Every structure is written in C-alpha cells, then in structure tokens.
PDB file of C-alpha atoms in Angstrom:
ATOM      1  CA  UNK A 186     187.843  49.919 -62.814  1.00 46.00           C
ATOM      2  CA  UNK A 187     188.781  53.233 -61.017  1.00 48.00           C
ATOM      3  CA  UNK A 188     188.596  52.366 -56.916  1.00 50.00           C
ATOM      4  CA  UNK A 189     185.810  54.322 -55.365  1.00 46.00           C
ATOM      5  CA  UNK A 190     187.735  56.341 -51.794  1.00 46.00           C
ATOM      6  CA  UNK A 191     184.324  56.162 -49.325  1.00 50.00           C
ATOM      7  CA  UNK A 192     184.343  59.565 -47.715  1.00 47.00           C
ATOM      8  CA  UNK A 193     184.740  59.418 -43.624  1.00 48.00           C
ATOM      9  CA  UNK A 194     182.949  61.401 -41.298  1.00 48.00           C
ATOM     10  CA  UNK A 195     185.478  63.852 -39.525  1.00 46.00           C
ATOM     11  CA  UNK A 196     185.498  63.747 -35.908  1.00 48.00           C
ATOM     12  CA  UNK A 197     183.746  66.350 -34.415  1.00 46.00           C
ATOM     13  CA  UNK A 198     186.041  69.382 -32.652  1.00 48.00           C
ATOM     14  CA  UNK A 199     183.694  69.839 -29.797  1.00 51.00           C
ATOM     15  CA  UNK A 200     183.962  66.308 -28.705  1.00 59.00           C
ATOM     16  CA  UNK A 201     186.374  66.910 -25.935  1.00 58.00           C
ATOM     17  CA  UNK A 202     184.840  70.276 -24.722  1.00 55.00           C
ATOM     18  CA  UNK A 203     180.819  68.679 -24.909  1.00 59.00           C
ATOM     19  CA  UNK A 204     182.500  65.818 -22.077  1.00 57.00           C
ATOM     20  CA  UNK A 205     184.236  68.367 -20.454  1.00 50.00           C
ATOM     21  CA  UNK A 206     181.076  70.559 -20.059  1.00 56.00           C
ATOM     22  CA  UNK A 207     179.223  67.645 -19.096  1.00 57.00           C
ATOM     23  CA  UNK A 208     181.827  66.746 -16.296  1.00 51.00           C
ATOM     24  CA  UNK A 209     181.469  70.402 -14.940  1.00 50.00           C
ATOM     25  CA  UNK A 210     177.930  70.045 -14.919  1.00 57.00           C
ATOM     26  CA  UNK A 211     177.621  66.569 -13.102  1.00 57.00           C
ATOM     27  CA  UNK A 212     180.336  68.414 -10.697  1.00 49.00           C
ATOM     28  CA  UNK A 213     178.132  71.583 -10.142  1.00 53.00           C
ATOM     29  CA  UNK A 214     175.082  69.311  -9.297  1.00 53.00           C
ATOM     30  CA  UNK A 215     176.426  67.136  -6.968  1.00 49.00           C
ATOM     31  CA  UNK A 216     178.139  70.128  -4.977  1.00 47.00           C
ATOM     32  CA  UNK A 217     174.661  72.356  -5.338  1.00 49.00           C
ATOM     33  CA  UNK A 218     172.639  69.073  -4.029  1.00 47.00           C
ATOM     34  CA  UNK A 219     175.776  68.675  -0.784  1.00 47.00           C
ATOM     35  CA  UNK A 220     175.406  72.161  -0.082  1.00 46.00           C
ATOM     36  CA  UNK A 221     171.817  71.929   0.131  1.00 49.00           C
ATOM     37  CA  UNK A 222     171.935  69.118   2.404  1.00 45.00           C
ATOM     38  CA  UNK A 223     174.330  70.365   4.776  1.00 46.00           C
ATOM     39  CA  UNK A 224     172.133  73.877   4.708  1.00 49.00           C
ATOM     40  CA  UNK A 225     168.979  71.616   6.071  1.00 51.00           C
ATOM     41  CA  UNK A 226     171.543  69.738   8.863  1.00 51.00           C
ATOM     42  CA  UNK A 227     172.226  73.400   9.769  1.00 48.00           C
ATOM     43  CA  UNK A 228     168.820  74.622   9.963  1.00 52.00           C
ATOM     44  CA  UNK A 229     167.524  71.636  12.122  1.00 53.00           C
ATOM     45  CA  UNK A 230     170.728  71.683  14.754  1.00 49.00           C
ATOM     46  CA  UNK A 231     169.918  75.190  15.034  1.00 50.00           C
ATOM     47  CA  UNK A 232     166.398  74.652  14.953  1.00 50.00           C
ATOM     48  CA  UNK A 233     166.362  71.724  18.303  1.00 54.00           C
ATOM     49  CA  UNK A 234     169.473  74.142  19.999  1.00 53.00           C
ATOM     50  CA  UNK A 235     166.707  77.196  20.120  1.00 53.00           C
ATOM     51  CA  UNK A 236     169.252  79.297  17.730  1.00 49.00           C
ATOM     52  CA  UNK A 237     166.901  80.930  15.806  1.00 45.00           C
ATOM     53  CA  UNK A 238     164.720  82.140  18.401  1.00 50.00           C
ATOM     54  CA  UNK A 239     167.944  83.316  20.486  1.00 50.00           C
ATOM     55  CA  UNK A 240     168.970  85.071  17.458  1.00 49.00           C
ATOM     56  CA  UNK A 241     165.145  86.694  16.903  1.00 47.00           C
ATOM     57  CA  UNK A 242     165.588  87.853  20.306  1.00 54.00           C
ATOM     58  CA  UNK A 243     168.751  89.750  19.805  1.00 55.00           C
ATOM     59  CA  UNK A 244     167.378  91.512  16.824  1.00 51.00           C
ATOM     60  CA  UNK A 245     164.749  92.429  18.905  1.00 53.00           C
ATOM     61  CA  UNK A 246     166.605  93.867  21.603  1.00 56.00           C
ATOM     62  CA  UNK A 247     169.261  95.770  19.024  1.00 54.00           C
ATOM     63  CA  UNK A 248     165.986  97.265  17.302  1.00 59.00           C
ATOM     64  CA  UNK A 249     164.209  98.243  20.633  1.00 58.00           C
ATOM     65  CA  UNK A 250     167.504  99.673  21.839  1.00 56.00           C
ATOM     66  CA  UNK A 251     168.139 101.742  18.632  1.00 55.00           C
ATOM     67  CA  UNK A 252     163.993 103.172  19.013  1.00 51.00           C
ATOM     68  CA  UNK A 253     164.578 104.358  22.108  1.00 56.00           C
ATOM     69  CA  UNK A 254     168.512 106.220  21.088  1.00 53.00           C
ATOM     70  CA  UNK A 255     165.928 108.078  18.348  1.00 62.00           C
ATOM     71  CA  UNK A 256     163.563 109.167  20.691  1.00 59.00           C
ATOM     72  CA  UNK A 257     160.908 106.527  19.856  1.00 72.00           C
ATOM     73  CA  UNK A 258     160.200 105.227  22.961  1.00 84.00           C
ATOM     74  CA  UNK A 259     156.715 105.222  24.879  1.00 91.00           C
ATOM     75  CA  UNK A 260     157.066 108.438  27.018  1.00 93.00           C
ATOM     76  CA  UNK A 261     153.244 108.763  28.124  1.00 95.00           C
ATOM     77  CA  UNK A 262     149.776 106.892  27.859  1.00 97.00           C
ATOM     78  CA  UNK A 263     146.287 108.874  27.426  1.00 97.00           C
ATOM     79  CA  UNK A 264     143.419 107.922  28.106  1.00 98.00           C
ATOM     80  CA  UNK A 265     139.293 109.535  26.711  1.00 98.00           C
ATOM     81  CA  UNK A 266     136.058 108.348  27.998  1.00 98.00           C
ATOM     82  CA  UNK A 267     136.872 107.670  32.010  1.00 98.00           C
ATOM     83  CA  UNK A 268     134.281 107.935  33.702  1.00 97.00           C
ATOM     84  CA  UNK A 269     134.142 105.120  36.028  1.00 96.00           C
ATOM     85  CA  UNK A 270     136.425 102.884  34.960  1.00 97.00           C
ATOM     86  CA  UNK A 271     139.900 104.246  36.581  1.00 97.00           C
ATOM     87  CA  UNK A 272     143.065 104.992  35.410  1.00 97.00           C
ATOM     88  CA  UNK A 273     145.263 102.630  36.737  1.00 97.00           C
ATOM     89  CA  UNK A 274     143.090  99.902  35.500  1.00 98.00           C
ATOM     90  CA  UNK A 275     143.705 101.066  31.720  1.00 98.00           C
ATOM     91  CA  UNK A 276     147.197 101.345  32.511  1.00 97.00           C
ATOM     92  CA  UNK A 277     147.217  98.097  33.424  1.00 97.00           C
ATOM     93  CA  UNK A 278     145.420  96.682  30.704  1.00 98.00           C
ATOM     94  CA  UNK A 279     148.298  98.801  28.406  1.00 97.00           C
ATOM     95  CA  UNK A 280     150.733  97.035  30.457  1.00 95.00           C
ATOM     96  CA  UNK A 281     154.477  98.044  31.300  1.00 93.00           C
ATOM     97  CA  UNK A 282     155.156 100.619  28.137  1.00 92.00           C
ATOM     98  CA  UNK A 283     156.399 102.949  29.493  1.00 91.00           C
ATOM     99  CA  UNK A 284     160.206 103.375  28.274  1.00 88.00           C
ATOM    100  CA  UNK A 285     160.066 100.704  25.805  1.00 87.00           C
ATOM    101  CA  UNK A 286     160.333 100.937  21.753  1.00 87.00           C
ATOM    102  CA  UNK A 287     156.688 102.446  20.464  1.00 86.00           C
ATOM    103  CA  UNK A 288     157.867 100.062  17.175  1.00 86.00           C
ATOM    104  CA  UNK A 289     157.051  97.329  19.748  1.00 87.00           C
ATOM    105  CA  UNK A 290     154.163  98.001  21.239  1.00 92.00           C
ATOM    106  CA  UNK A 291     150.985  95.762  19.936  1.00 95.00           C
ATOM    107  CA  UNK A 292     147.689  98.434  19.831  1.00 96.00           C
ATOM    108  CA  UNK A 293     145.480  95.287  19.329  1.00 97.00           C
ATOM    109  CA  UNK A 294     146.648  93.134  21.645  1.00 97.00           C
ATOM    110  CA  UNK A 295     145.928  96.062  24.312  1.00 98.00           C
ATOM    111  CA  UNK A 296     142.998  96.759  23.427  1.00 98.00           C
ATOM    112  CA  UNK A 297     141.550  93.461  24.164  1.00 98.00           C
ATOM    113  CA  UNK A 298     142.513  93.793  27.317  1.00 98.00           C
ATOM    114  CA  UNK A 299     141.161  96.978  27.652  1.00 98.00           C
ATOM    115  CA  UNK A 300     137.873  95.378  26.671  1.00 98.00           C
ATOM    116  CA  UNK A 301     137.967  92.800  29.861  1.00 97.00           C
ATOM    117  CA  UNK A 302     137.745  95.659  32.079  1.00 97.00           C
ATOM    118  CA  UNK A 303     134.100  95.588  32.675  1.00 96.00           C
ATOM    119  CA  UNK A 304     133.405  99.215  32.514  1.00 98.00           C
ATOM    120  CA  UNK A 305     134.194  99.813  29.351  1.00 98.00           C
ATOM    121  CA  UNK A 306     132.160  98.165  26.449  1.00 97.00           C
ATOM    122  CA  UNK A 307     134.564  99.584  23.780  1.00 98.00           C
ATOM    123  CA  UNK A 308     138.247 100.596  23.071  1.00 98.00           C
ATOM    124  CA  UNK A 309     140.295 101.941  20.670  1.00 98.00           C
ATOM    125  CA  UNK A 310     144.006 101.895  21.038  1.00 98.00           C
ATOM    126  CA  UNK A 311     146.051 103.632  18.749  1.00 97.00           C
ATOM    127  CA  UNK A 312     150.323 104.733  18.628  1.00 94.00           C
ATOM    128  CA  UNK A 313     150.399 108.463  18.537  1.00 94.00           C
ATOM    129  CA  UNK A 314     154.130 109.096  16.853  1.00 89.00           C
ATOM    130  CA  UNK A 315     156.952 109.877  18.117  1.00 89.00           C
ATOM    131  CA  UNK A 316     156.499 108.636  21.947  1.00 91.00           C
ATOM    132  CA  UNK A 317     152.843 107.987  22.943  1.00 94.00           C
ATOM    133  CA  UNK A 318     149.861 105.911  23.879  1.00 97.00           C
ATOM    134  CA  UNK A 319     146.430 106.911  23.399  1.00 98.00           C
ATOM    135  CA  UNK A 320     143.273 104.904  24.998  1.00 98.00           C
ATOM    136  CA  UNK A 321     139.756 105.508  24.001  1.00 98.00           C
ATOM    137  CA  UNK A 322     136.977 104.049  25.515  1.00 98.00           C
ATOM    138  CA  UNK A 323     132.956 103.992  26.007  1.00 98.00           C
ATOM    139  CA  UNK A 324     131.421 102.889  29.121  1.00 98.00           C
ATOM    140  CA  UNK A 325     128.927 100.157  29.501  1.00 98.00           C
ATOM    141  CA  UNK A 326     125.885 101.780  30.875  1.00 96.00           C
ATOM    142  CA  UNK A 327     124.397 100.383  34.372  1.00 96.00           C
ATOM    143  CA  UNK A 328     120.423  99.097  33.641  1.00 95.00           C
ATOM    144  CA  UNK A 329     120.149  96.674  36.936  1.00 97.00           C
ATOM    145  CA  UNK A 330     121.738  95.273  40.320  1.00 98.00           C
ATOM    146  CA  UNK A 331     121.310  91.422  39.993  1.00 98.00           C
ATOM    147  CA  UNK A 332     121.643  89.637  43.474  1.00 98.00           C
ATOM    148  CA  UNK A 333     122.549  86.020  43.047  1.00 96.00           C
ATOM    149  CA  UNK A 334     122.798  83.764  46.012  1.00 93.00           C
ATOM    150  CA  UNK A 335     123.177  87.164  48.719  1.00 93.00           C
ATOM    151  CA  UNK A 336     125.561  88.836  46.265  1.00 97.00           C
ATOM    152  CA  UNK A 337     124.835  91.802  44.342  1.00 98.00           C
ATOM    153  CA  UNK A 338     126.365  92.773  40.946  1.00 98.00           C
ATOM    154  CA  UNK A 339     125.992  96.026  38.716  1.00 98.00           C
ATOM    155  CA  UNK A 340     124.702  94.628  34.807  1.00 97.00           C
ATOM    156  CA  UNK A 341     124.365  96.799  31.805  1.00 96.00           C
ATOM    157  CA  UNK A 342     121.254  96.075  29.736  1.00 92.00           C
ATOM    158  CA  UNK A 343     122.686  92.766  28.168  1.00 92.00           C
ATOM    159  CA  UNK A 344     122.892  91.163  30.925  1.00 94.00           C
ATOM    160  CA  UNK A 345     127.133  91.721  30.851  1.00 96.00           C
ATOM    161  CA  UNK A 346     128.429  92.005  34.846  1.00 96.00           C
ATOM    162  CA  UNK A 347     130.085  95.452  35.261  1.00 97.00           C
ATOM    163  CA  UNK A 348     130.851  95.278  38.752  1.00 96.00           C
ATOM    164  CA  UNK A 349     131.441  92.224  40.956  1.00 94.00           C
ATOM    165  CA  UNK A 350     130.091  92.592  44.942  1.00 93.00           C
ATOM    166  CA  UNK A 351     128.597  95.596  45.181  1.00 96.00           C
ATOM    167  CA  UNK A 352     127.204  96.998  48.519  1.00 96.00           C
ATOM    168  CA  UNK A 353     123.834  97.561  49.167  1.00 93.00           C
ATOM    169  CA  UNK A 354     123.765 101.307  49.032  1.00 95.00           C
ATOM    170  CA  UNK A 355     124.987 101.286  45.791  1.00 95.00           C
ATOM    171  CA  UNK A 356     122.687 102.349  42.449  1.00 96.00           C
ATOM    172  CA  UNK A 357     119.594 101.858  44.673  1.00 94.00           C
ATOM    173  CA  UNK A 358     117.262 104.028  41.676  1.00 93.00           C
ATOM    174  CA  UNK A 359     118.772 101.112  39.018  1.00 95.00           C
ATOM    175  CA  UNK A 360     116.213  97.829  39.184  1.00 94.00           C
ATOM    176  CA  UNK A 361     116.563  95.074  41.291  1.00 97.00           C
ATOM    177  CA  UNK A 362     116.635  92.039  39.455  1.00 98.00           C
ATOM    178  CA  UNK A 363     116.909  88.205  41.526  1.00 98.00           C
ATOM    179  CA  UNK A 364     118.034  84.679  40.429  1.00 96.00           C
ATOM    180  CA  UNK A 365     120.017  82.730  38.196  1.00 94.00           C
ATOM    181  CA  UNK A 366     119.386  83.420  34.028  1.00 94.00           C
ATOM    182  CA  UNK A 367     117.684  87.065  35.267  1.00 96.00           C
ATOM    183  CA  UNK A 368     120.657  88.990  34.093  1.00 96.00           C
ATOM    184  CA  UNK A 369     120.813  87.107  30.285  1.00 94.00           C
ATOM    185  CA  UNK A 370     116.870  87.616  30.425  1.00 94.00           C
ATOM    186  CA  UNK A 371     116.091  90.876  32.021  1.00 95.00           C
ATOM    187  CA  UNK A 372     116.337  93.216  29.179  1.00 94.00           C
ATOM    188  CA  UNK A 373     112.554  92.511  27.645  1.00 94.00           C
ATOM    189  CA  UNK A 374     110.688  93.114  30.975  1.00 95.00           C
ATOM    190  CA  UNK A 375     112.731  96.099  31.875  1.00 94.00           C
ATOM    191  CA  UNK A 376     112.508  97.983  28.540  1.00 94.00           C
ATOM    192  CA  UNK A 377     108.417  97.259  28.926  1.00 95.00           C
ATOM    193  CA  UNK A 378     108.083  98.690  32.848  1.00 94.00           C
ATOM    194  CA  UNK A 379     110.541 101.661  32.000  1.00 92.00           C
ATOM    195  CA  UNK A 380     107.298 103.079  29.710  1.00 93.00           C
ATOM    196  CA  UNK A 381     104.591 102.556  32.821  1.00 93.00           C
ATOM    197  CA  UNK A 382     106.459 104.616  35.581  1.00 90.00           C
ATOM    198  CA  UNK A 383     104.003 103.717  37.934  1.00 91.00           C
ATOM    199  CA  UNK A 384     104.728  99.722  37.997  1.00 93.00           C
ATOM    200  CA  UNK A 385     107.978 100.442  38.943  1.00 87.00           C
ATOM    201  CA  UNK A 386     107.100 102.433  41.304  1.00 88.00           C
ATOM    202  CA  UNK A 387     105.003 100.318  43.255  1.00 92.00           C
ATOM    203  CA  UNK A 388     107.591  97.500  42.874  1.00 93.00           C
ATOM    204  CA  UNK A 389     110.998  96.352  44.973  1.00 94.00           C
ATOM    205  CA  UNK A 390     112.185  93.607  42.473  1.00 97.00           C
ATOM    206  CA  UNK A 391     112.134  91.525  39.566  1.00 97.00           C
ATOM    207  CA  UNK A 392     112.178  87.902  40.716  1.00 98.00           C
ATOM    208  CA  UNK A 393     113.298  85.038  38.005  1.00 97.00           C
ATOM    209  CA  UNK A 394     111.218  81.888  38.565  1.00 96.00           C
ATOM    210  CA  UNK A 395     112.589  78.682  37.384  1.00 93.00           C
ATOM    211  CA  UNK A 396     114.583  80.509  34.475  1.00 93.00           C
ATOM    212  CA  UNK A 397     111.410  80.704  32.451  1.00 95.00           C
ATOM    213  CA  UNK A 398     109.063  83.512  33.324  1.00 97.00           C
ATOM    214  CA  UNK A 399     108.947  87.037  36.056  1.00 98.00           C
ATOM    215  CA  UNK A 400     107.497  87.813  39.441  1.00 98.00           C
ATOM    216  CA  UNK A 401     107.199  91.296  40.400  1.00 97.00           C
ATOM    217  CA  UNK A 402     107.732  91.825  44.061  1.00 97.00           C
ATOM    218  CA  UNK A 403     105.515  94.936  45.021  1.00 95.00           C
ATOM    219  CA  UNK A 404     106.095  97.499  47.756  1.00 92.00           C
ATOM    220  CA  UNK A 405     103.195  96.409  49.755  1.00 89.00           C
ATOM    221  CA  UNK A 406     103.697  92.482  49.621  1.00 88.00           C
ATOM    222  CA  UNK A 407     102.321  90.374  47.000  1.00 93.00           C
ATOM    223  CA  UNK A 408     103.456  89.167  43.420  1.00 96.00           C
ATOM    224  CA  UNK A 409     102.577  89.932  39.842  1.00 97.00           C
ATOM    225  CA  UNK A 410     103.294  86.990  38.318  1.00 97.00           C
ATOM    226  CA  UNK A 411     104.122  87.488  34.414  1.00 97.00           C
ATOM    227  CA  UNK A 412     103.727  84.902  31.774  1.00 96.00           C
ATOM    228  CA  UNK A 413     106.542  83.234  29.507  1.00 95.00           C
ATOM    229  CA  UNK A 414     106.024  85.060  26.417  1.00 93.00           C
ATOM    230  CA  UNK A 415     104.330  88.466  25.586  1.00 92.00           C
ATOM    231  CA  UNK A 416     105.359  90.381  28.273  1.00 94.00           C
ATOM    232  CA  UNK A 417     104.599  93.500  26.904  1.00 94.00           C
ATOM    233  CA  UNK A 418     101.496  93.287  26.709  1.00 94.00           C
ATOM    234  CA  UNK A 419     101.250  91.729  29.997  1.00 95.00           C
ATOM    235  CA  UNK A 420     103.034  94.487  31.290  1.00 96.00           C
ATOM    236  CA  UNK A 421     100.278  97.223  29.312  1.00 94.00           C
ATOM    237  CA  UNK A 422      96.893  95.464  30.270  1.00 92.00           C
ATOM    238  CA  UNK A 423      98.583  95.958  34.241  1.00 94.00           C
ATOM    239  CA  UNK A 424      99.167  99.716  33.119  1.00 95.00           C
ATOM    240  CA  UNK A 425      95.695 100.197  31.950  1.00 92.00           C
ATOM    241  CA  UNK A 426      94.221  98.376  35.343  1.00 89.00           C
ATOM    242  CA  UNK A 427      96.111 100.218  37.760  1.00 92.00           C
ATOM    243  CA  UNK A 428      94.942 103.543  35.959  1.00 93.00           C
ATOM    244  CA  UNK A 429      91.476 102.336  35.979  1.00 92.00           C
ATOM    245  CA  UNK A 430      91.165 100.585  39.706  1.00 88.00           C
ATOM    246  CA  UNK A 431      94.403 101.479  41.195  1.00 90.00           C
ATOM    247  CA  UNK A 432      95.351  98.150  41.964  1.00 90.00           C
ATOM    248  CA  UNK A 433      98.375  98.314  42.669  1.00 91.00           C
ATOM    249  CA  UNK A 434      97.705 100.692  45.410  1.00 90.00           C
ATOM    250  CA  UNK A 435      96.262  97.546  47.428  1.00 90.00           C
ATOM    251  CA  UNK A 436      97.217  95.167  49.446  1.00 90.00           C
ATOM    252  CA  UNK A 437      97.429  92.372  47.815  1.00 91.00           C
ATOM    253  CA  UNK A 438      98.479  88.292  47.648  1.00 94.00           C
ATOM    254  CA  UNK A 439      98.994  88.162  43.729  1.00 94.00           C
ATOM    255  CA  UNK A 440      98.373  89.688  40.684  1.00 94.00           C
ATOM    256  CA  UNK A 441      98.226  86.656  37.944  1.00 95.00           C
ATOM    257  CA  UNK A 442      98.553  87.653  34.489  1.00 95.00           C
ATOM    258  CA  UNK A 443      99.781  84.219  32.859  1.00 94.00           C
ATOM    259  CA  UNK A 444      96.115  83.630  31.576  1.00 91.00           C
ATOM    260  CA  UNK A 445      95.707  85.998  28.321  1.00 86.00           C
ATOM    261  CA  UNK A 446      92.086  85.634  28.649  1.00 85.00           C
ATOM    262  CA  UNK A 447      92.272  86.845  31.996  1.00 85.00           C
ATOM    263  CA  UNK A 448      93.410  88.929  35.011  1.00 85.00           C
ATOM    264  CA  UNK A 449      93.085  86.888  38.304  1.00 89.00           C
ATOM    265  CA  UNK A 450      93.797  88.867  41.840  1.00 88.00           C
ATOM    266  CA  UNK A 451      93.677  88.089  45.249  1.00 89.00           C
ATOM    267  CA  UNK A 452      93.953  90.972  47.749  1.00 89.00           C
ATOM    268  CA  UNK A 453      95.388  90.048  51.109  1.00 86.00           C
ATOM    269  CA  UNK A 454      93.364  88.171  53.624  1.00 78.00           C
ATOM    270  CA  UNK A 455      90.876  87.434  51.185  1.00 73.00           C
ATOM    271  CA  UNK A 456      88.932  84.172  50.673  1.00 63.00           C
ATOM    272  CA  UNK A 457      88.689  84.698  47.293  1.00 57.00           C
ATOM    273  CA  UNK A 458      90.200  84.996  44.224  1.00 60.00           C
ATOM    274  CA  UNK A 459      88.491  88.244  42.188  1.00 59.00           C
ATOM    275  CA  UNK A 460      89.082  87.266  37.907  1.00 57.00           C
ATOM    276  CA  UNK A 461      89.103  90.804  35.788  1.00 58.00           C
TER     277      UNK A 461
END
C-alpha cells in the first residue's frame, strides 16, 4: 500500500514582521501615554508657579505695544448728550485710555460705568477706528427733590437719586416730596396733580405717611390727606371741589379724602368738621 505524505502547512512569511509591527506599536503607545503624562506634570507646575498667566501678560503687553507702533492707540474720547452730567465724570467712568492699545479697550465694561453716574440713564460706548473713544448718553430727567431725614436729593420720575445733598435753592419749581419709600412711590400722585395745576399750586409738599398713603401740605397750613389706592380719582373729585367752592383757597385744618363716599373738611379754628 502506497504511503500517503500528509501535506504541512507552510509557515507564514509575515510572521516575523506581524511581531515586529506589534512591538513598534506597544513601543509607540507606551511613549504617546509618557509623553502625555509628563505634558499634564508640565501644565500643573506651570499652572501653581503662575506661568501661564505671566506668559498671558507678556502677550498682552507685546500686542498693546505693537497697537500703539501702528497708530492704534486711544488718542481722544468724545462725548454726546452732556448736559449736566460733566465731562470729567465720563472720563472717569472711561477710565485711563488715553495712550493705550484701542484693541484693548472693553466698550461694555465702560459703559456700565458710565451708567452709575446718576445723570445719565443711558450710554452707548462704542471704538471709533483708528484712535478714538466715543460716549453717548441720555440724561435722567429731574421730576422731584426728596428730603429724607434734613437732606435733600434730586429723583427722576422712578424714584432713581440723581443728585446726592442738594441745597435748598436748588430746582425749587420741581415737587417737594418727604419721607422714607416717597421716592419708590411718588410717581402715581405726581403724574395725577401735574393735570390739576391748581393743586399744586396751592401746595408746598408731598408728605409720605407710614409708607402707605399721601398728605398734601398746602400753602396756607392744613393737610389733604389721600387714600391708599385710587389716587386719581382722589386727586379729580379735589379738582372739581376747588373749582366749584374754592377750597383750597381757605384756611383750613384738613382736607380728608380717604372715605370714597365722602369728602370731610375742617377749616381752621372750627368746631366742626363740614362732610361734602
């Protein structure tokens, strides 16, 4: 019987190459992973030594150094819209541009400061190219003097403080208002007695009473004493009486108008109280 020769498998050619690759590989891995962690040592040393932000702050200097050698740097700041609020107070809201890179110069972190100044109830700020600053405001408008424990203060019609401490010759046609919340509260009673001319003008102030409700001190002594809500109306059915009786022209103790059913007055020295 013929012998059967089994066939063998050859080796395979790429034998030594595929552990040769393999080696490279495991080699590349290991070096990527040692790099990596010696990149993350590097990062936090320089990190805790304050390296980074030294370096940050000598690009910043090379970059504000090579604005200015072009001609970029903040020559001039303008300003639109003064008319109280002065000049050197924008400037210093701008703060110390002058000379420095325009590239550096933060228009929106100026004009919030701008918008503390409390003349001015709006700003724009804007980088005019090459070399300048331009400020653009609109003033608060003054509706009131609020005095507050002897002090007065110049408000606009929300109640916002323009001016701390002014004197008392100051913006004597503006209102008179007195006491704490008047300023935050003020705006509904003066929008009402700026339509009836002739309330104001027989009044001195506008007294806040327990944060909750108006007294009207009048030229010739006496109160008008105004109820929580619905002052408008409060404020009209005076209107109409002092057009009808003159009221107001008299001397009186109190006008109460916190009863919407009715008027109650008492004129000075009286005995009585007179309901209308």
């Amino acid at each position: 019987m013929p012998k059967v020769k089994r066939k063998t498998k050859a080796k395979s050619k790429g034998g030594i190459f595929s552990r040769f690759r393999d080696y490279i590989s495991q080699y590349m891995t290991a070096a990527a992973a040692g790099v990596t962690v010696v990149a993350i040592g590097l990062a936090a040393l320089f990190w805790a030594g304050g390296y980074f932000g030294l370096l940050g702050e000598q690009v910043s200097r090379m970059t504000n150094a090579g604005a200015v050698a072009m001609g970029m740097d903040v020559r001039r700041v303008t300003a639109k819209g003064l008319d109280n609020t002065q000049r050197n107070d924008i400037l210093d809201a701008v703060g110390p541009v002058i000379g420095s890179s325009i590239f550096h110069f933060d228009p929106h972190a100026a004009r919030a400061r701008v918008e503390n100044l409390g003349w001015v109830r709006v700003a724009a700020v804007s980088r005019l190219w090459p070399n300048s600053v331009h400020v653009s405001i609109r003033e608060r408008r003054p509706a009131a003097v609020w005095q507050m424990s002897g002090t007065l203060h110049l408000i606009d019609e929300n109640g916002v403080v323009i001016a701390e401490e002014i004197s008392d010759a100051e913006y004597t046609n503006l209102p008179l208002i007195v006491g704490a919340g008047a300023p935050a509260t003020a705006n509904e009673i003066l929008r009402a007695l700026r339509k009836e001319p002739a309330l104001w003008g027989a009044a001195t102030a506008l007294v806040r009473v327990g944060d909750r409700r108006w007294n009207m001190r009048l030229q010739k002594g006496g109160d008008v004493k105004f109820p929580e809500t619905d002052i408008s109306n409060a404020v009209r059915d005076l209107a109409r009486l002092h057009d009808a009786y003159g009221i107001l022209d008299r001397e009186l103790e109190y006008v109460d108008l916190r009863d919407p059913e009715n008027l109650i007055y008492r004129e000075a020295g009286a005995d009585e109280t007179i309901a209308g």
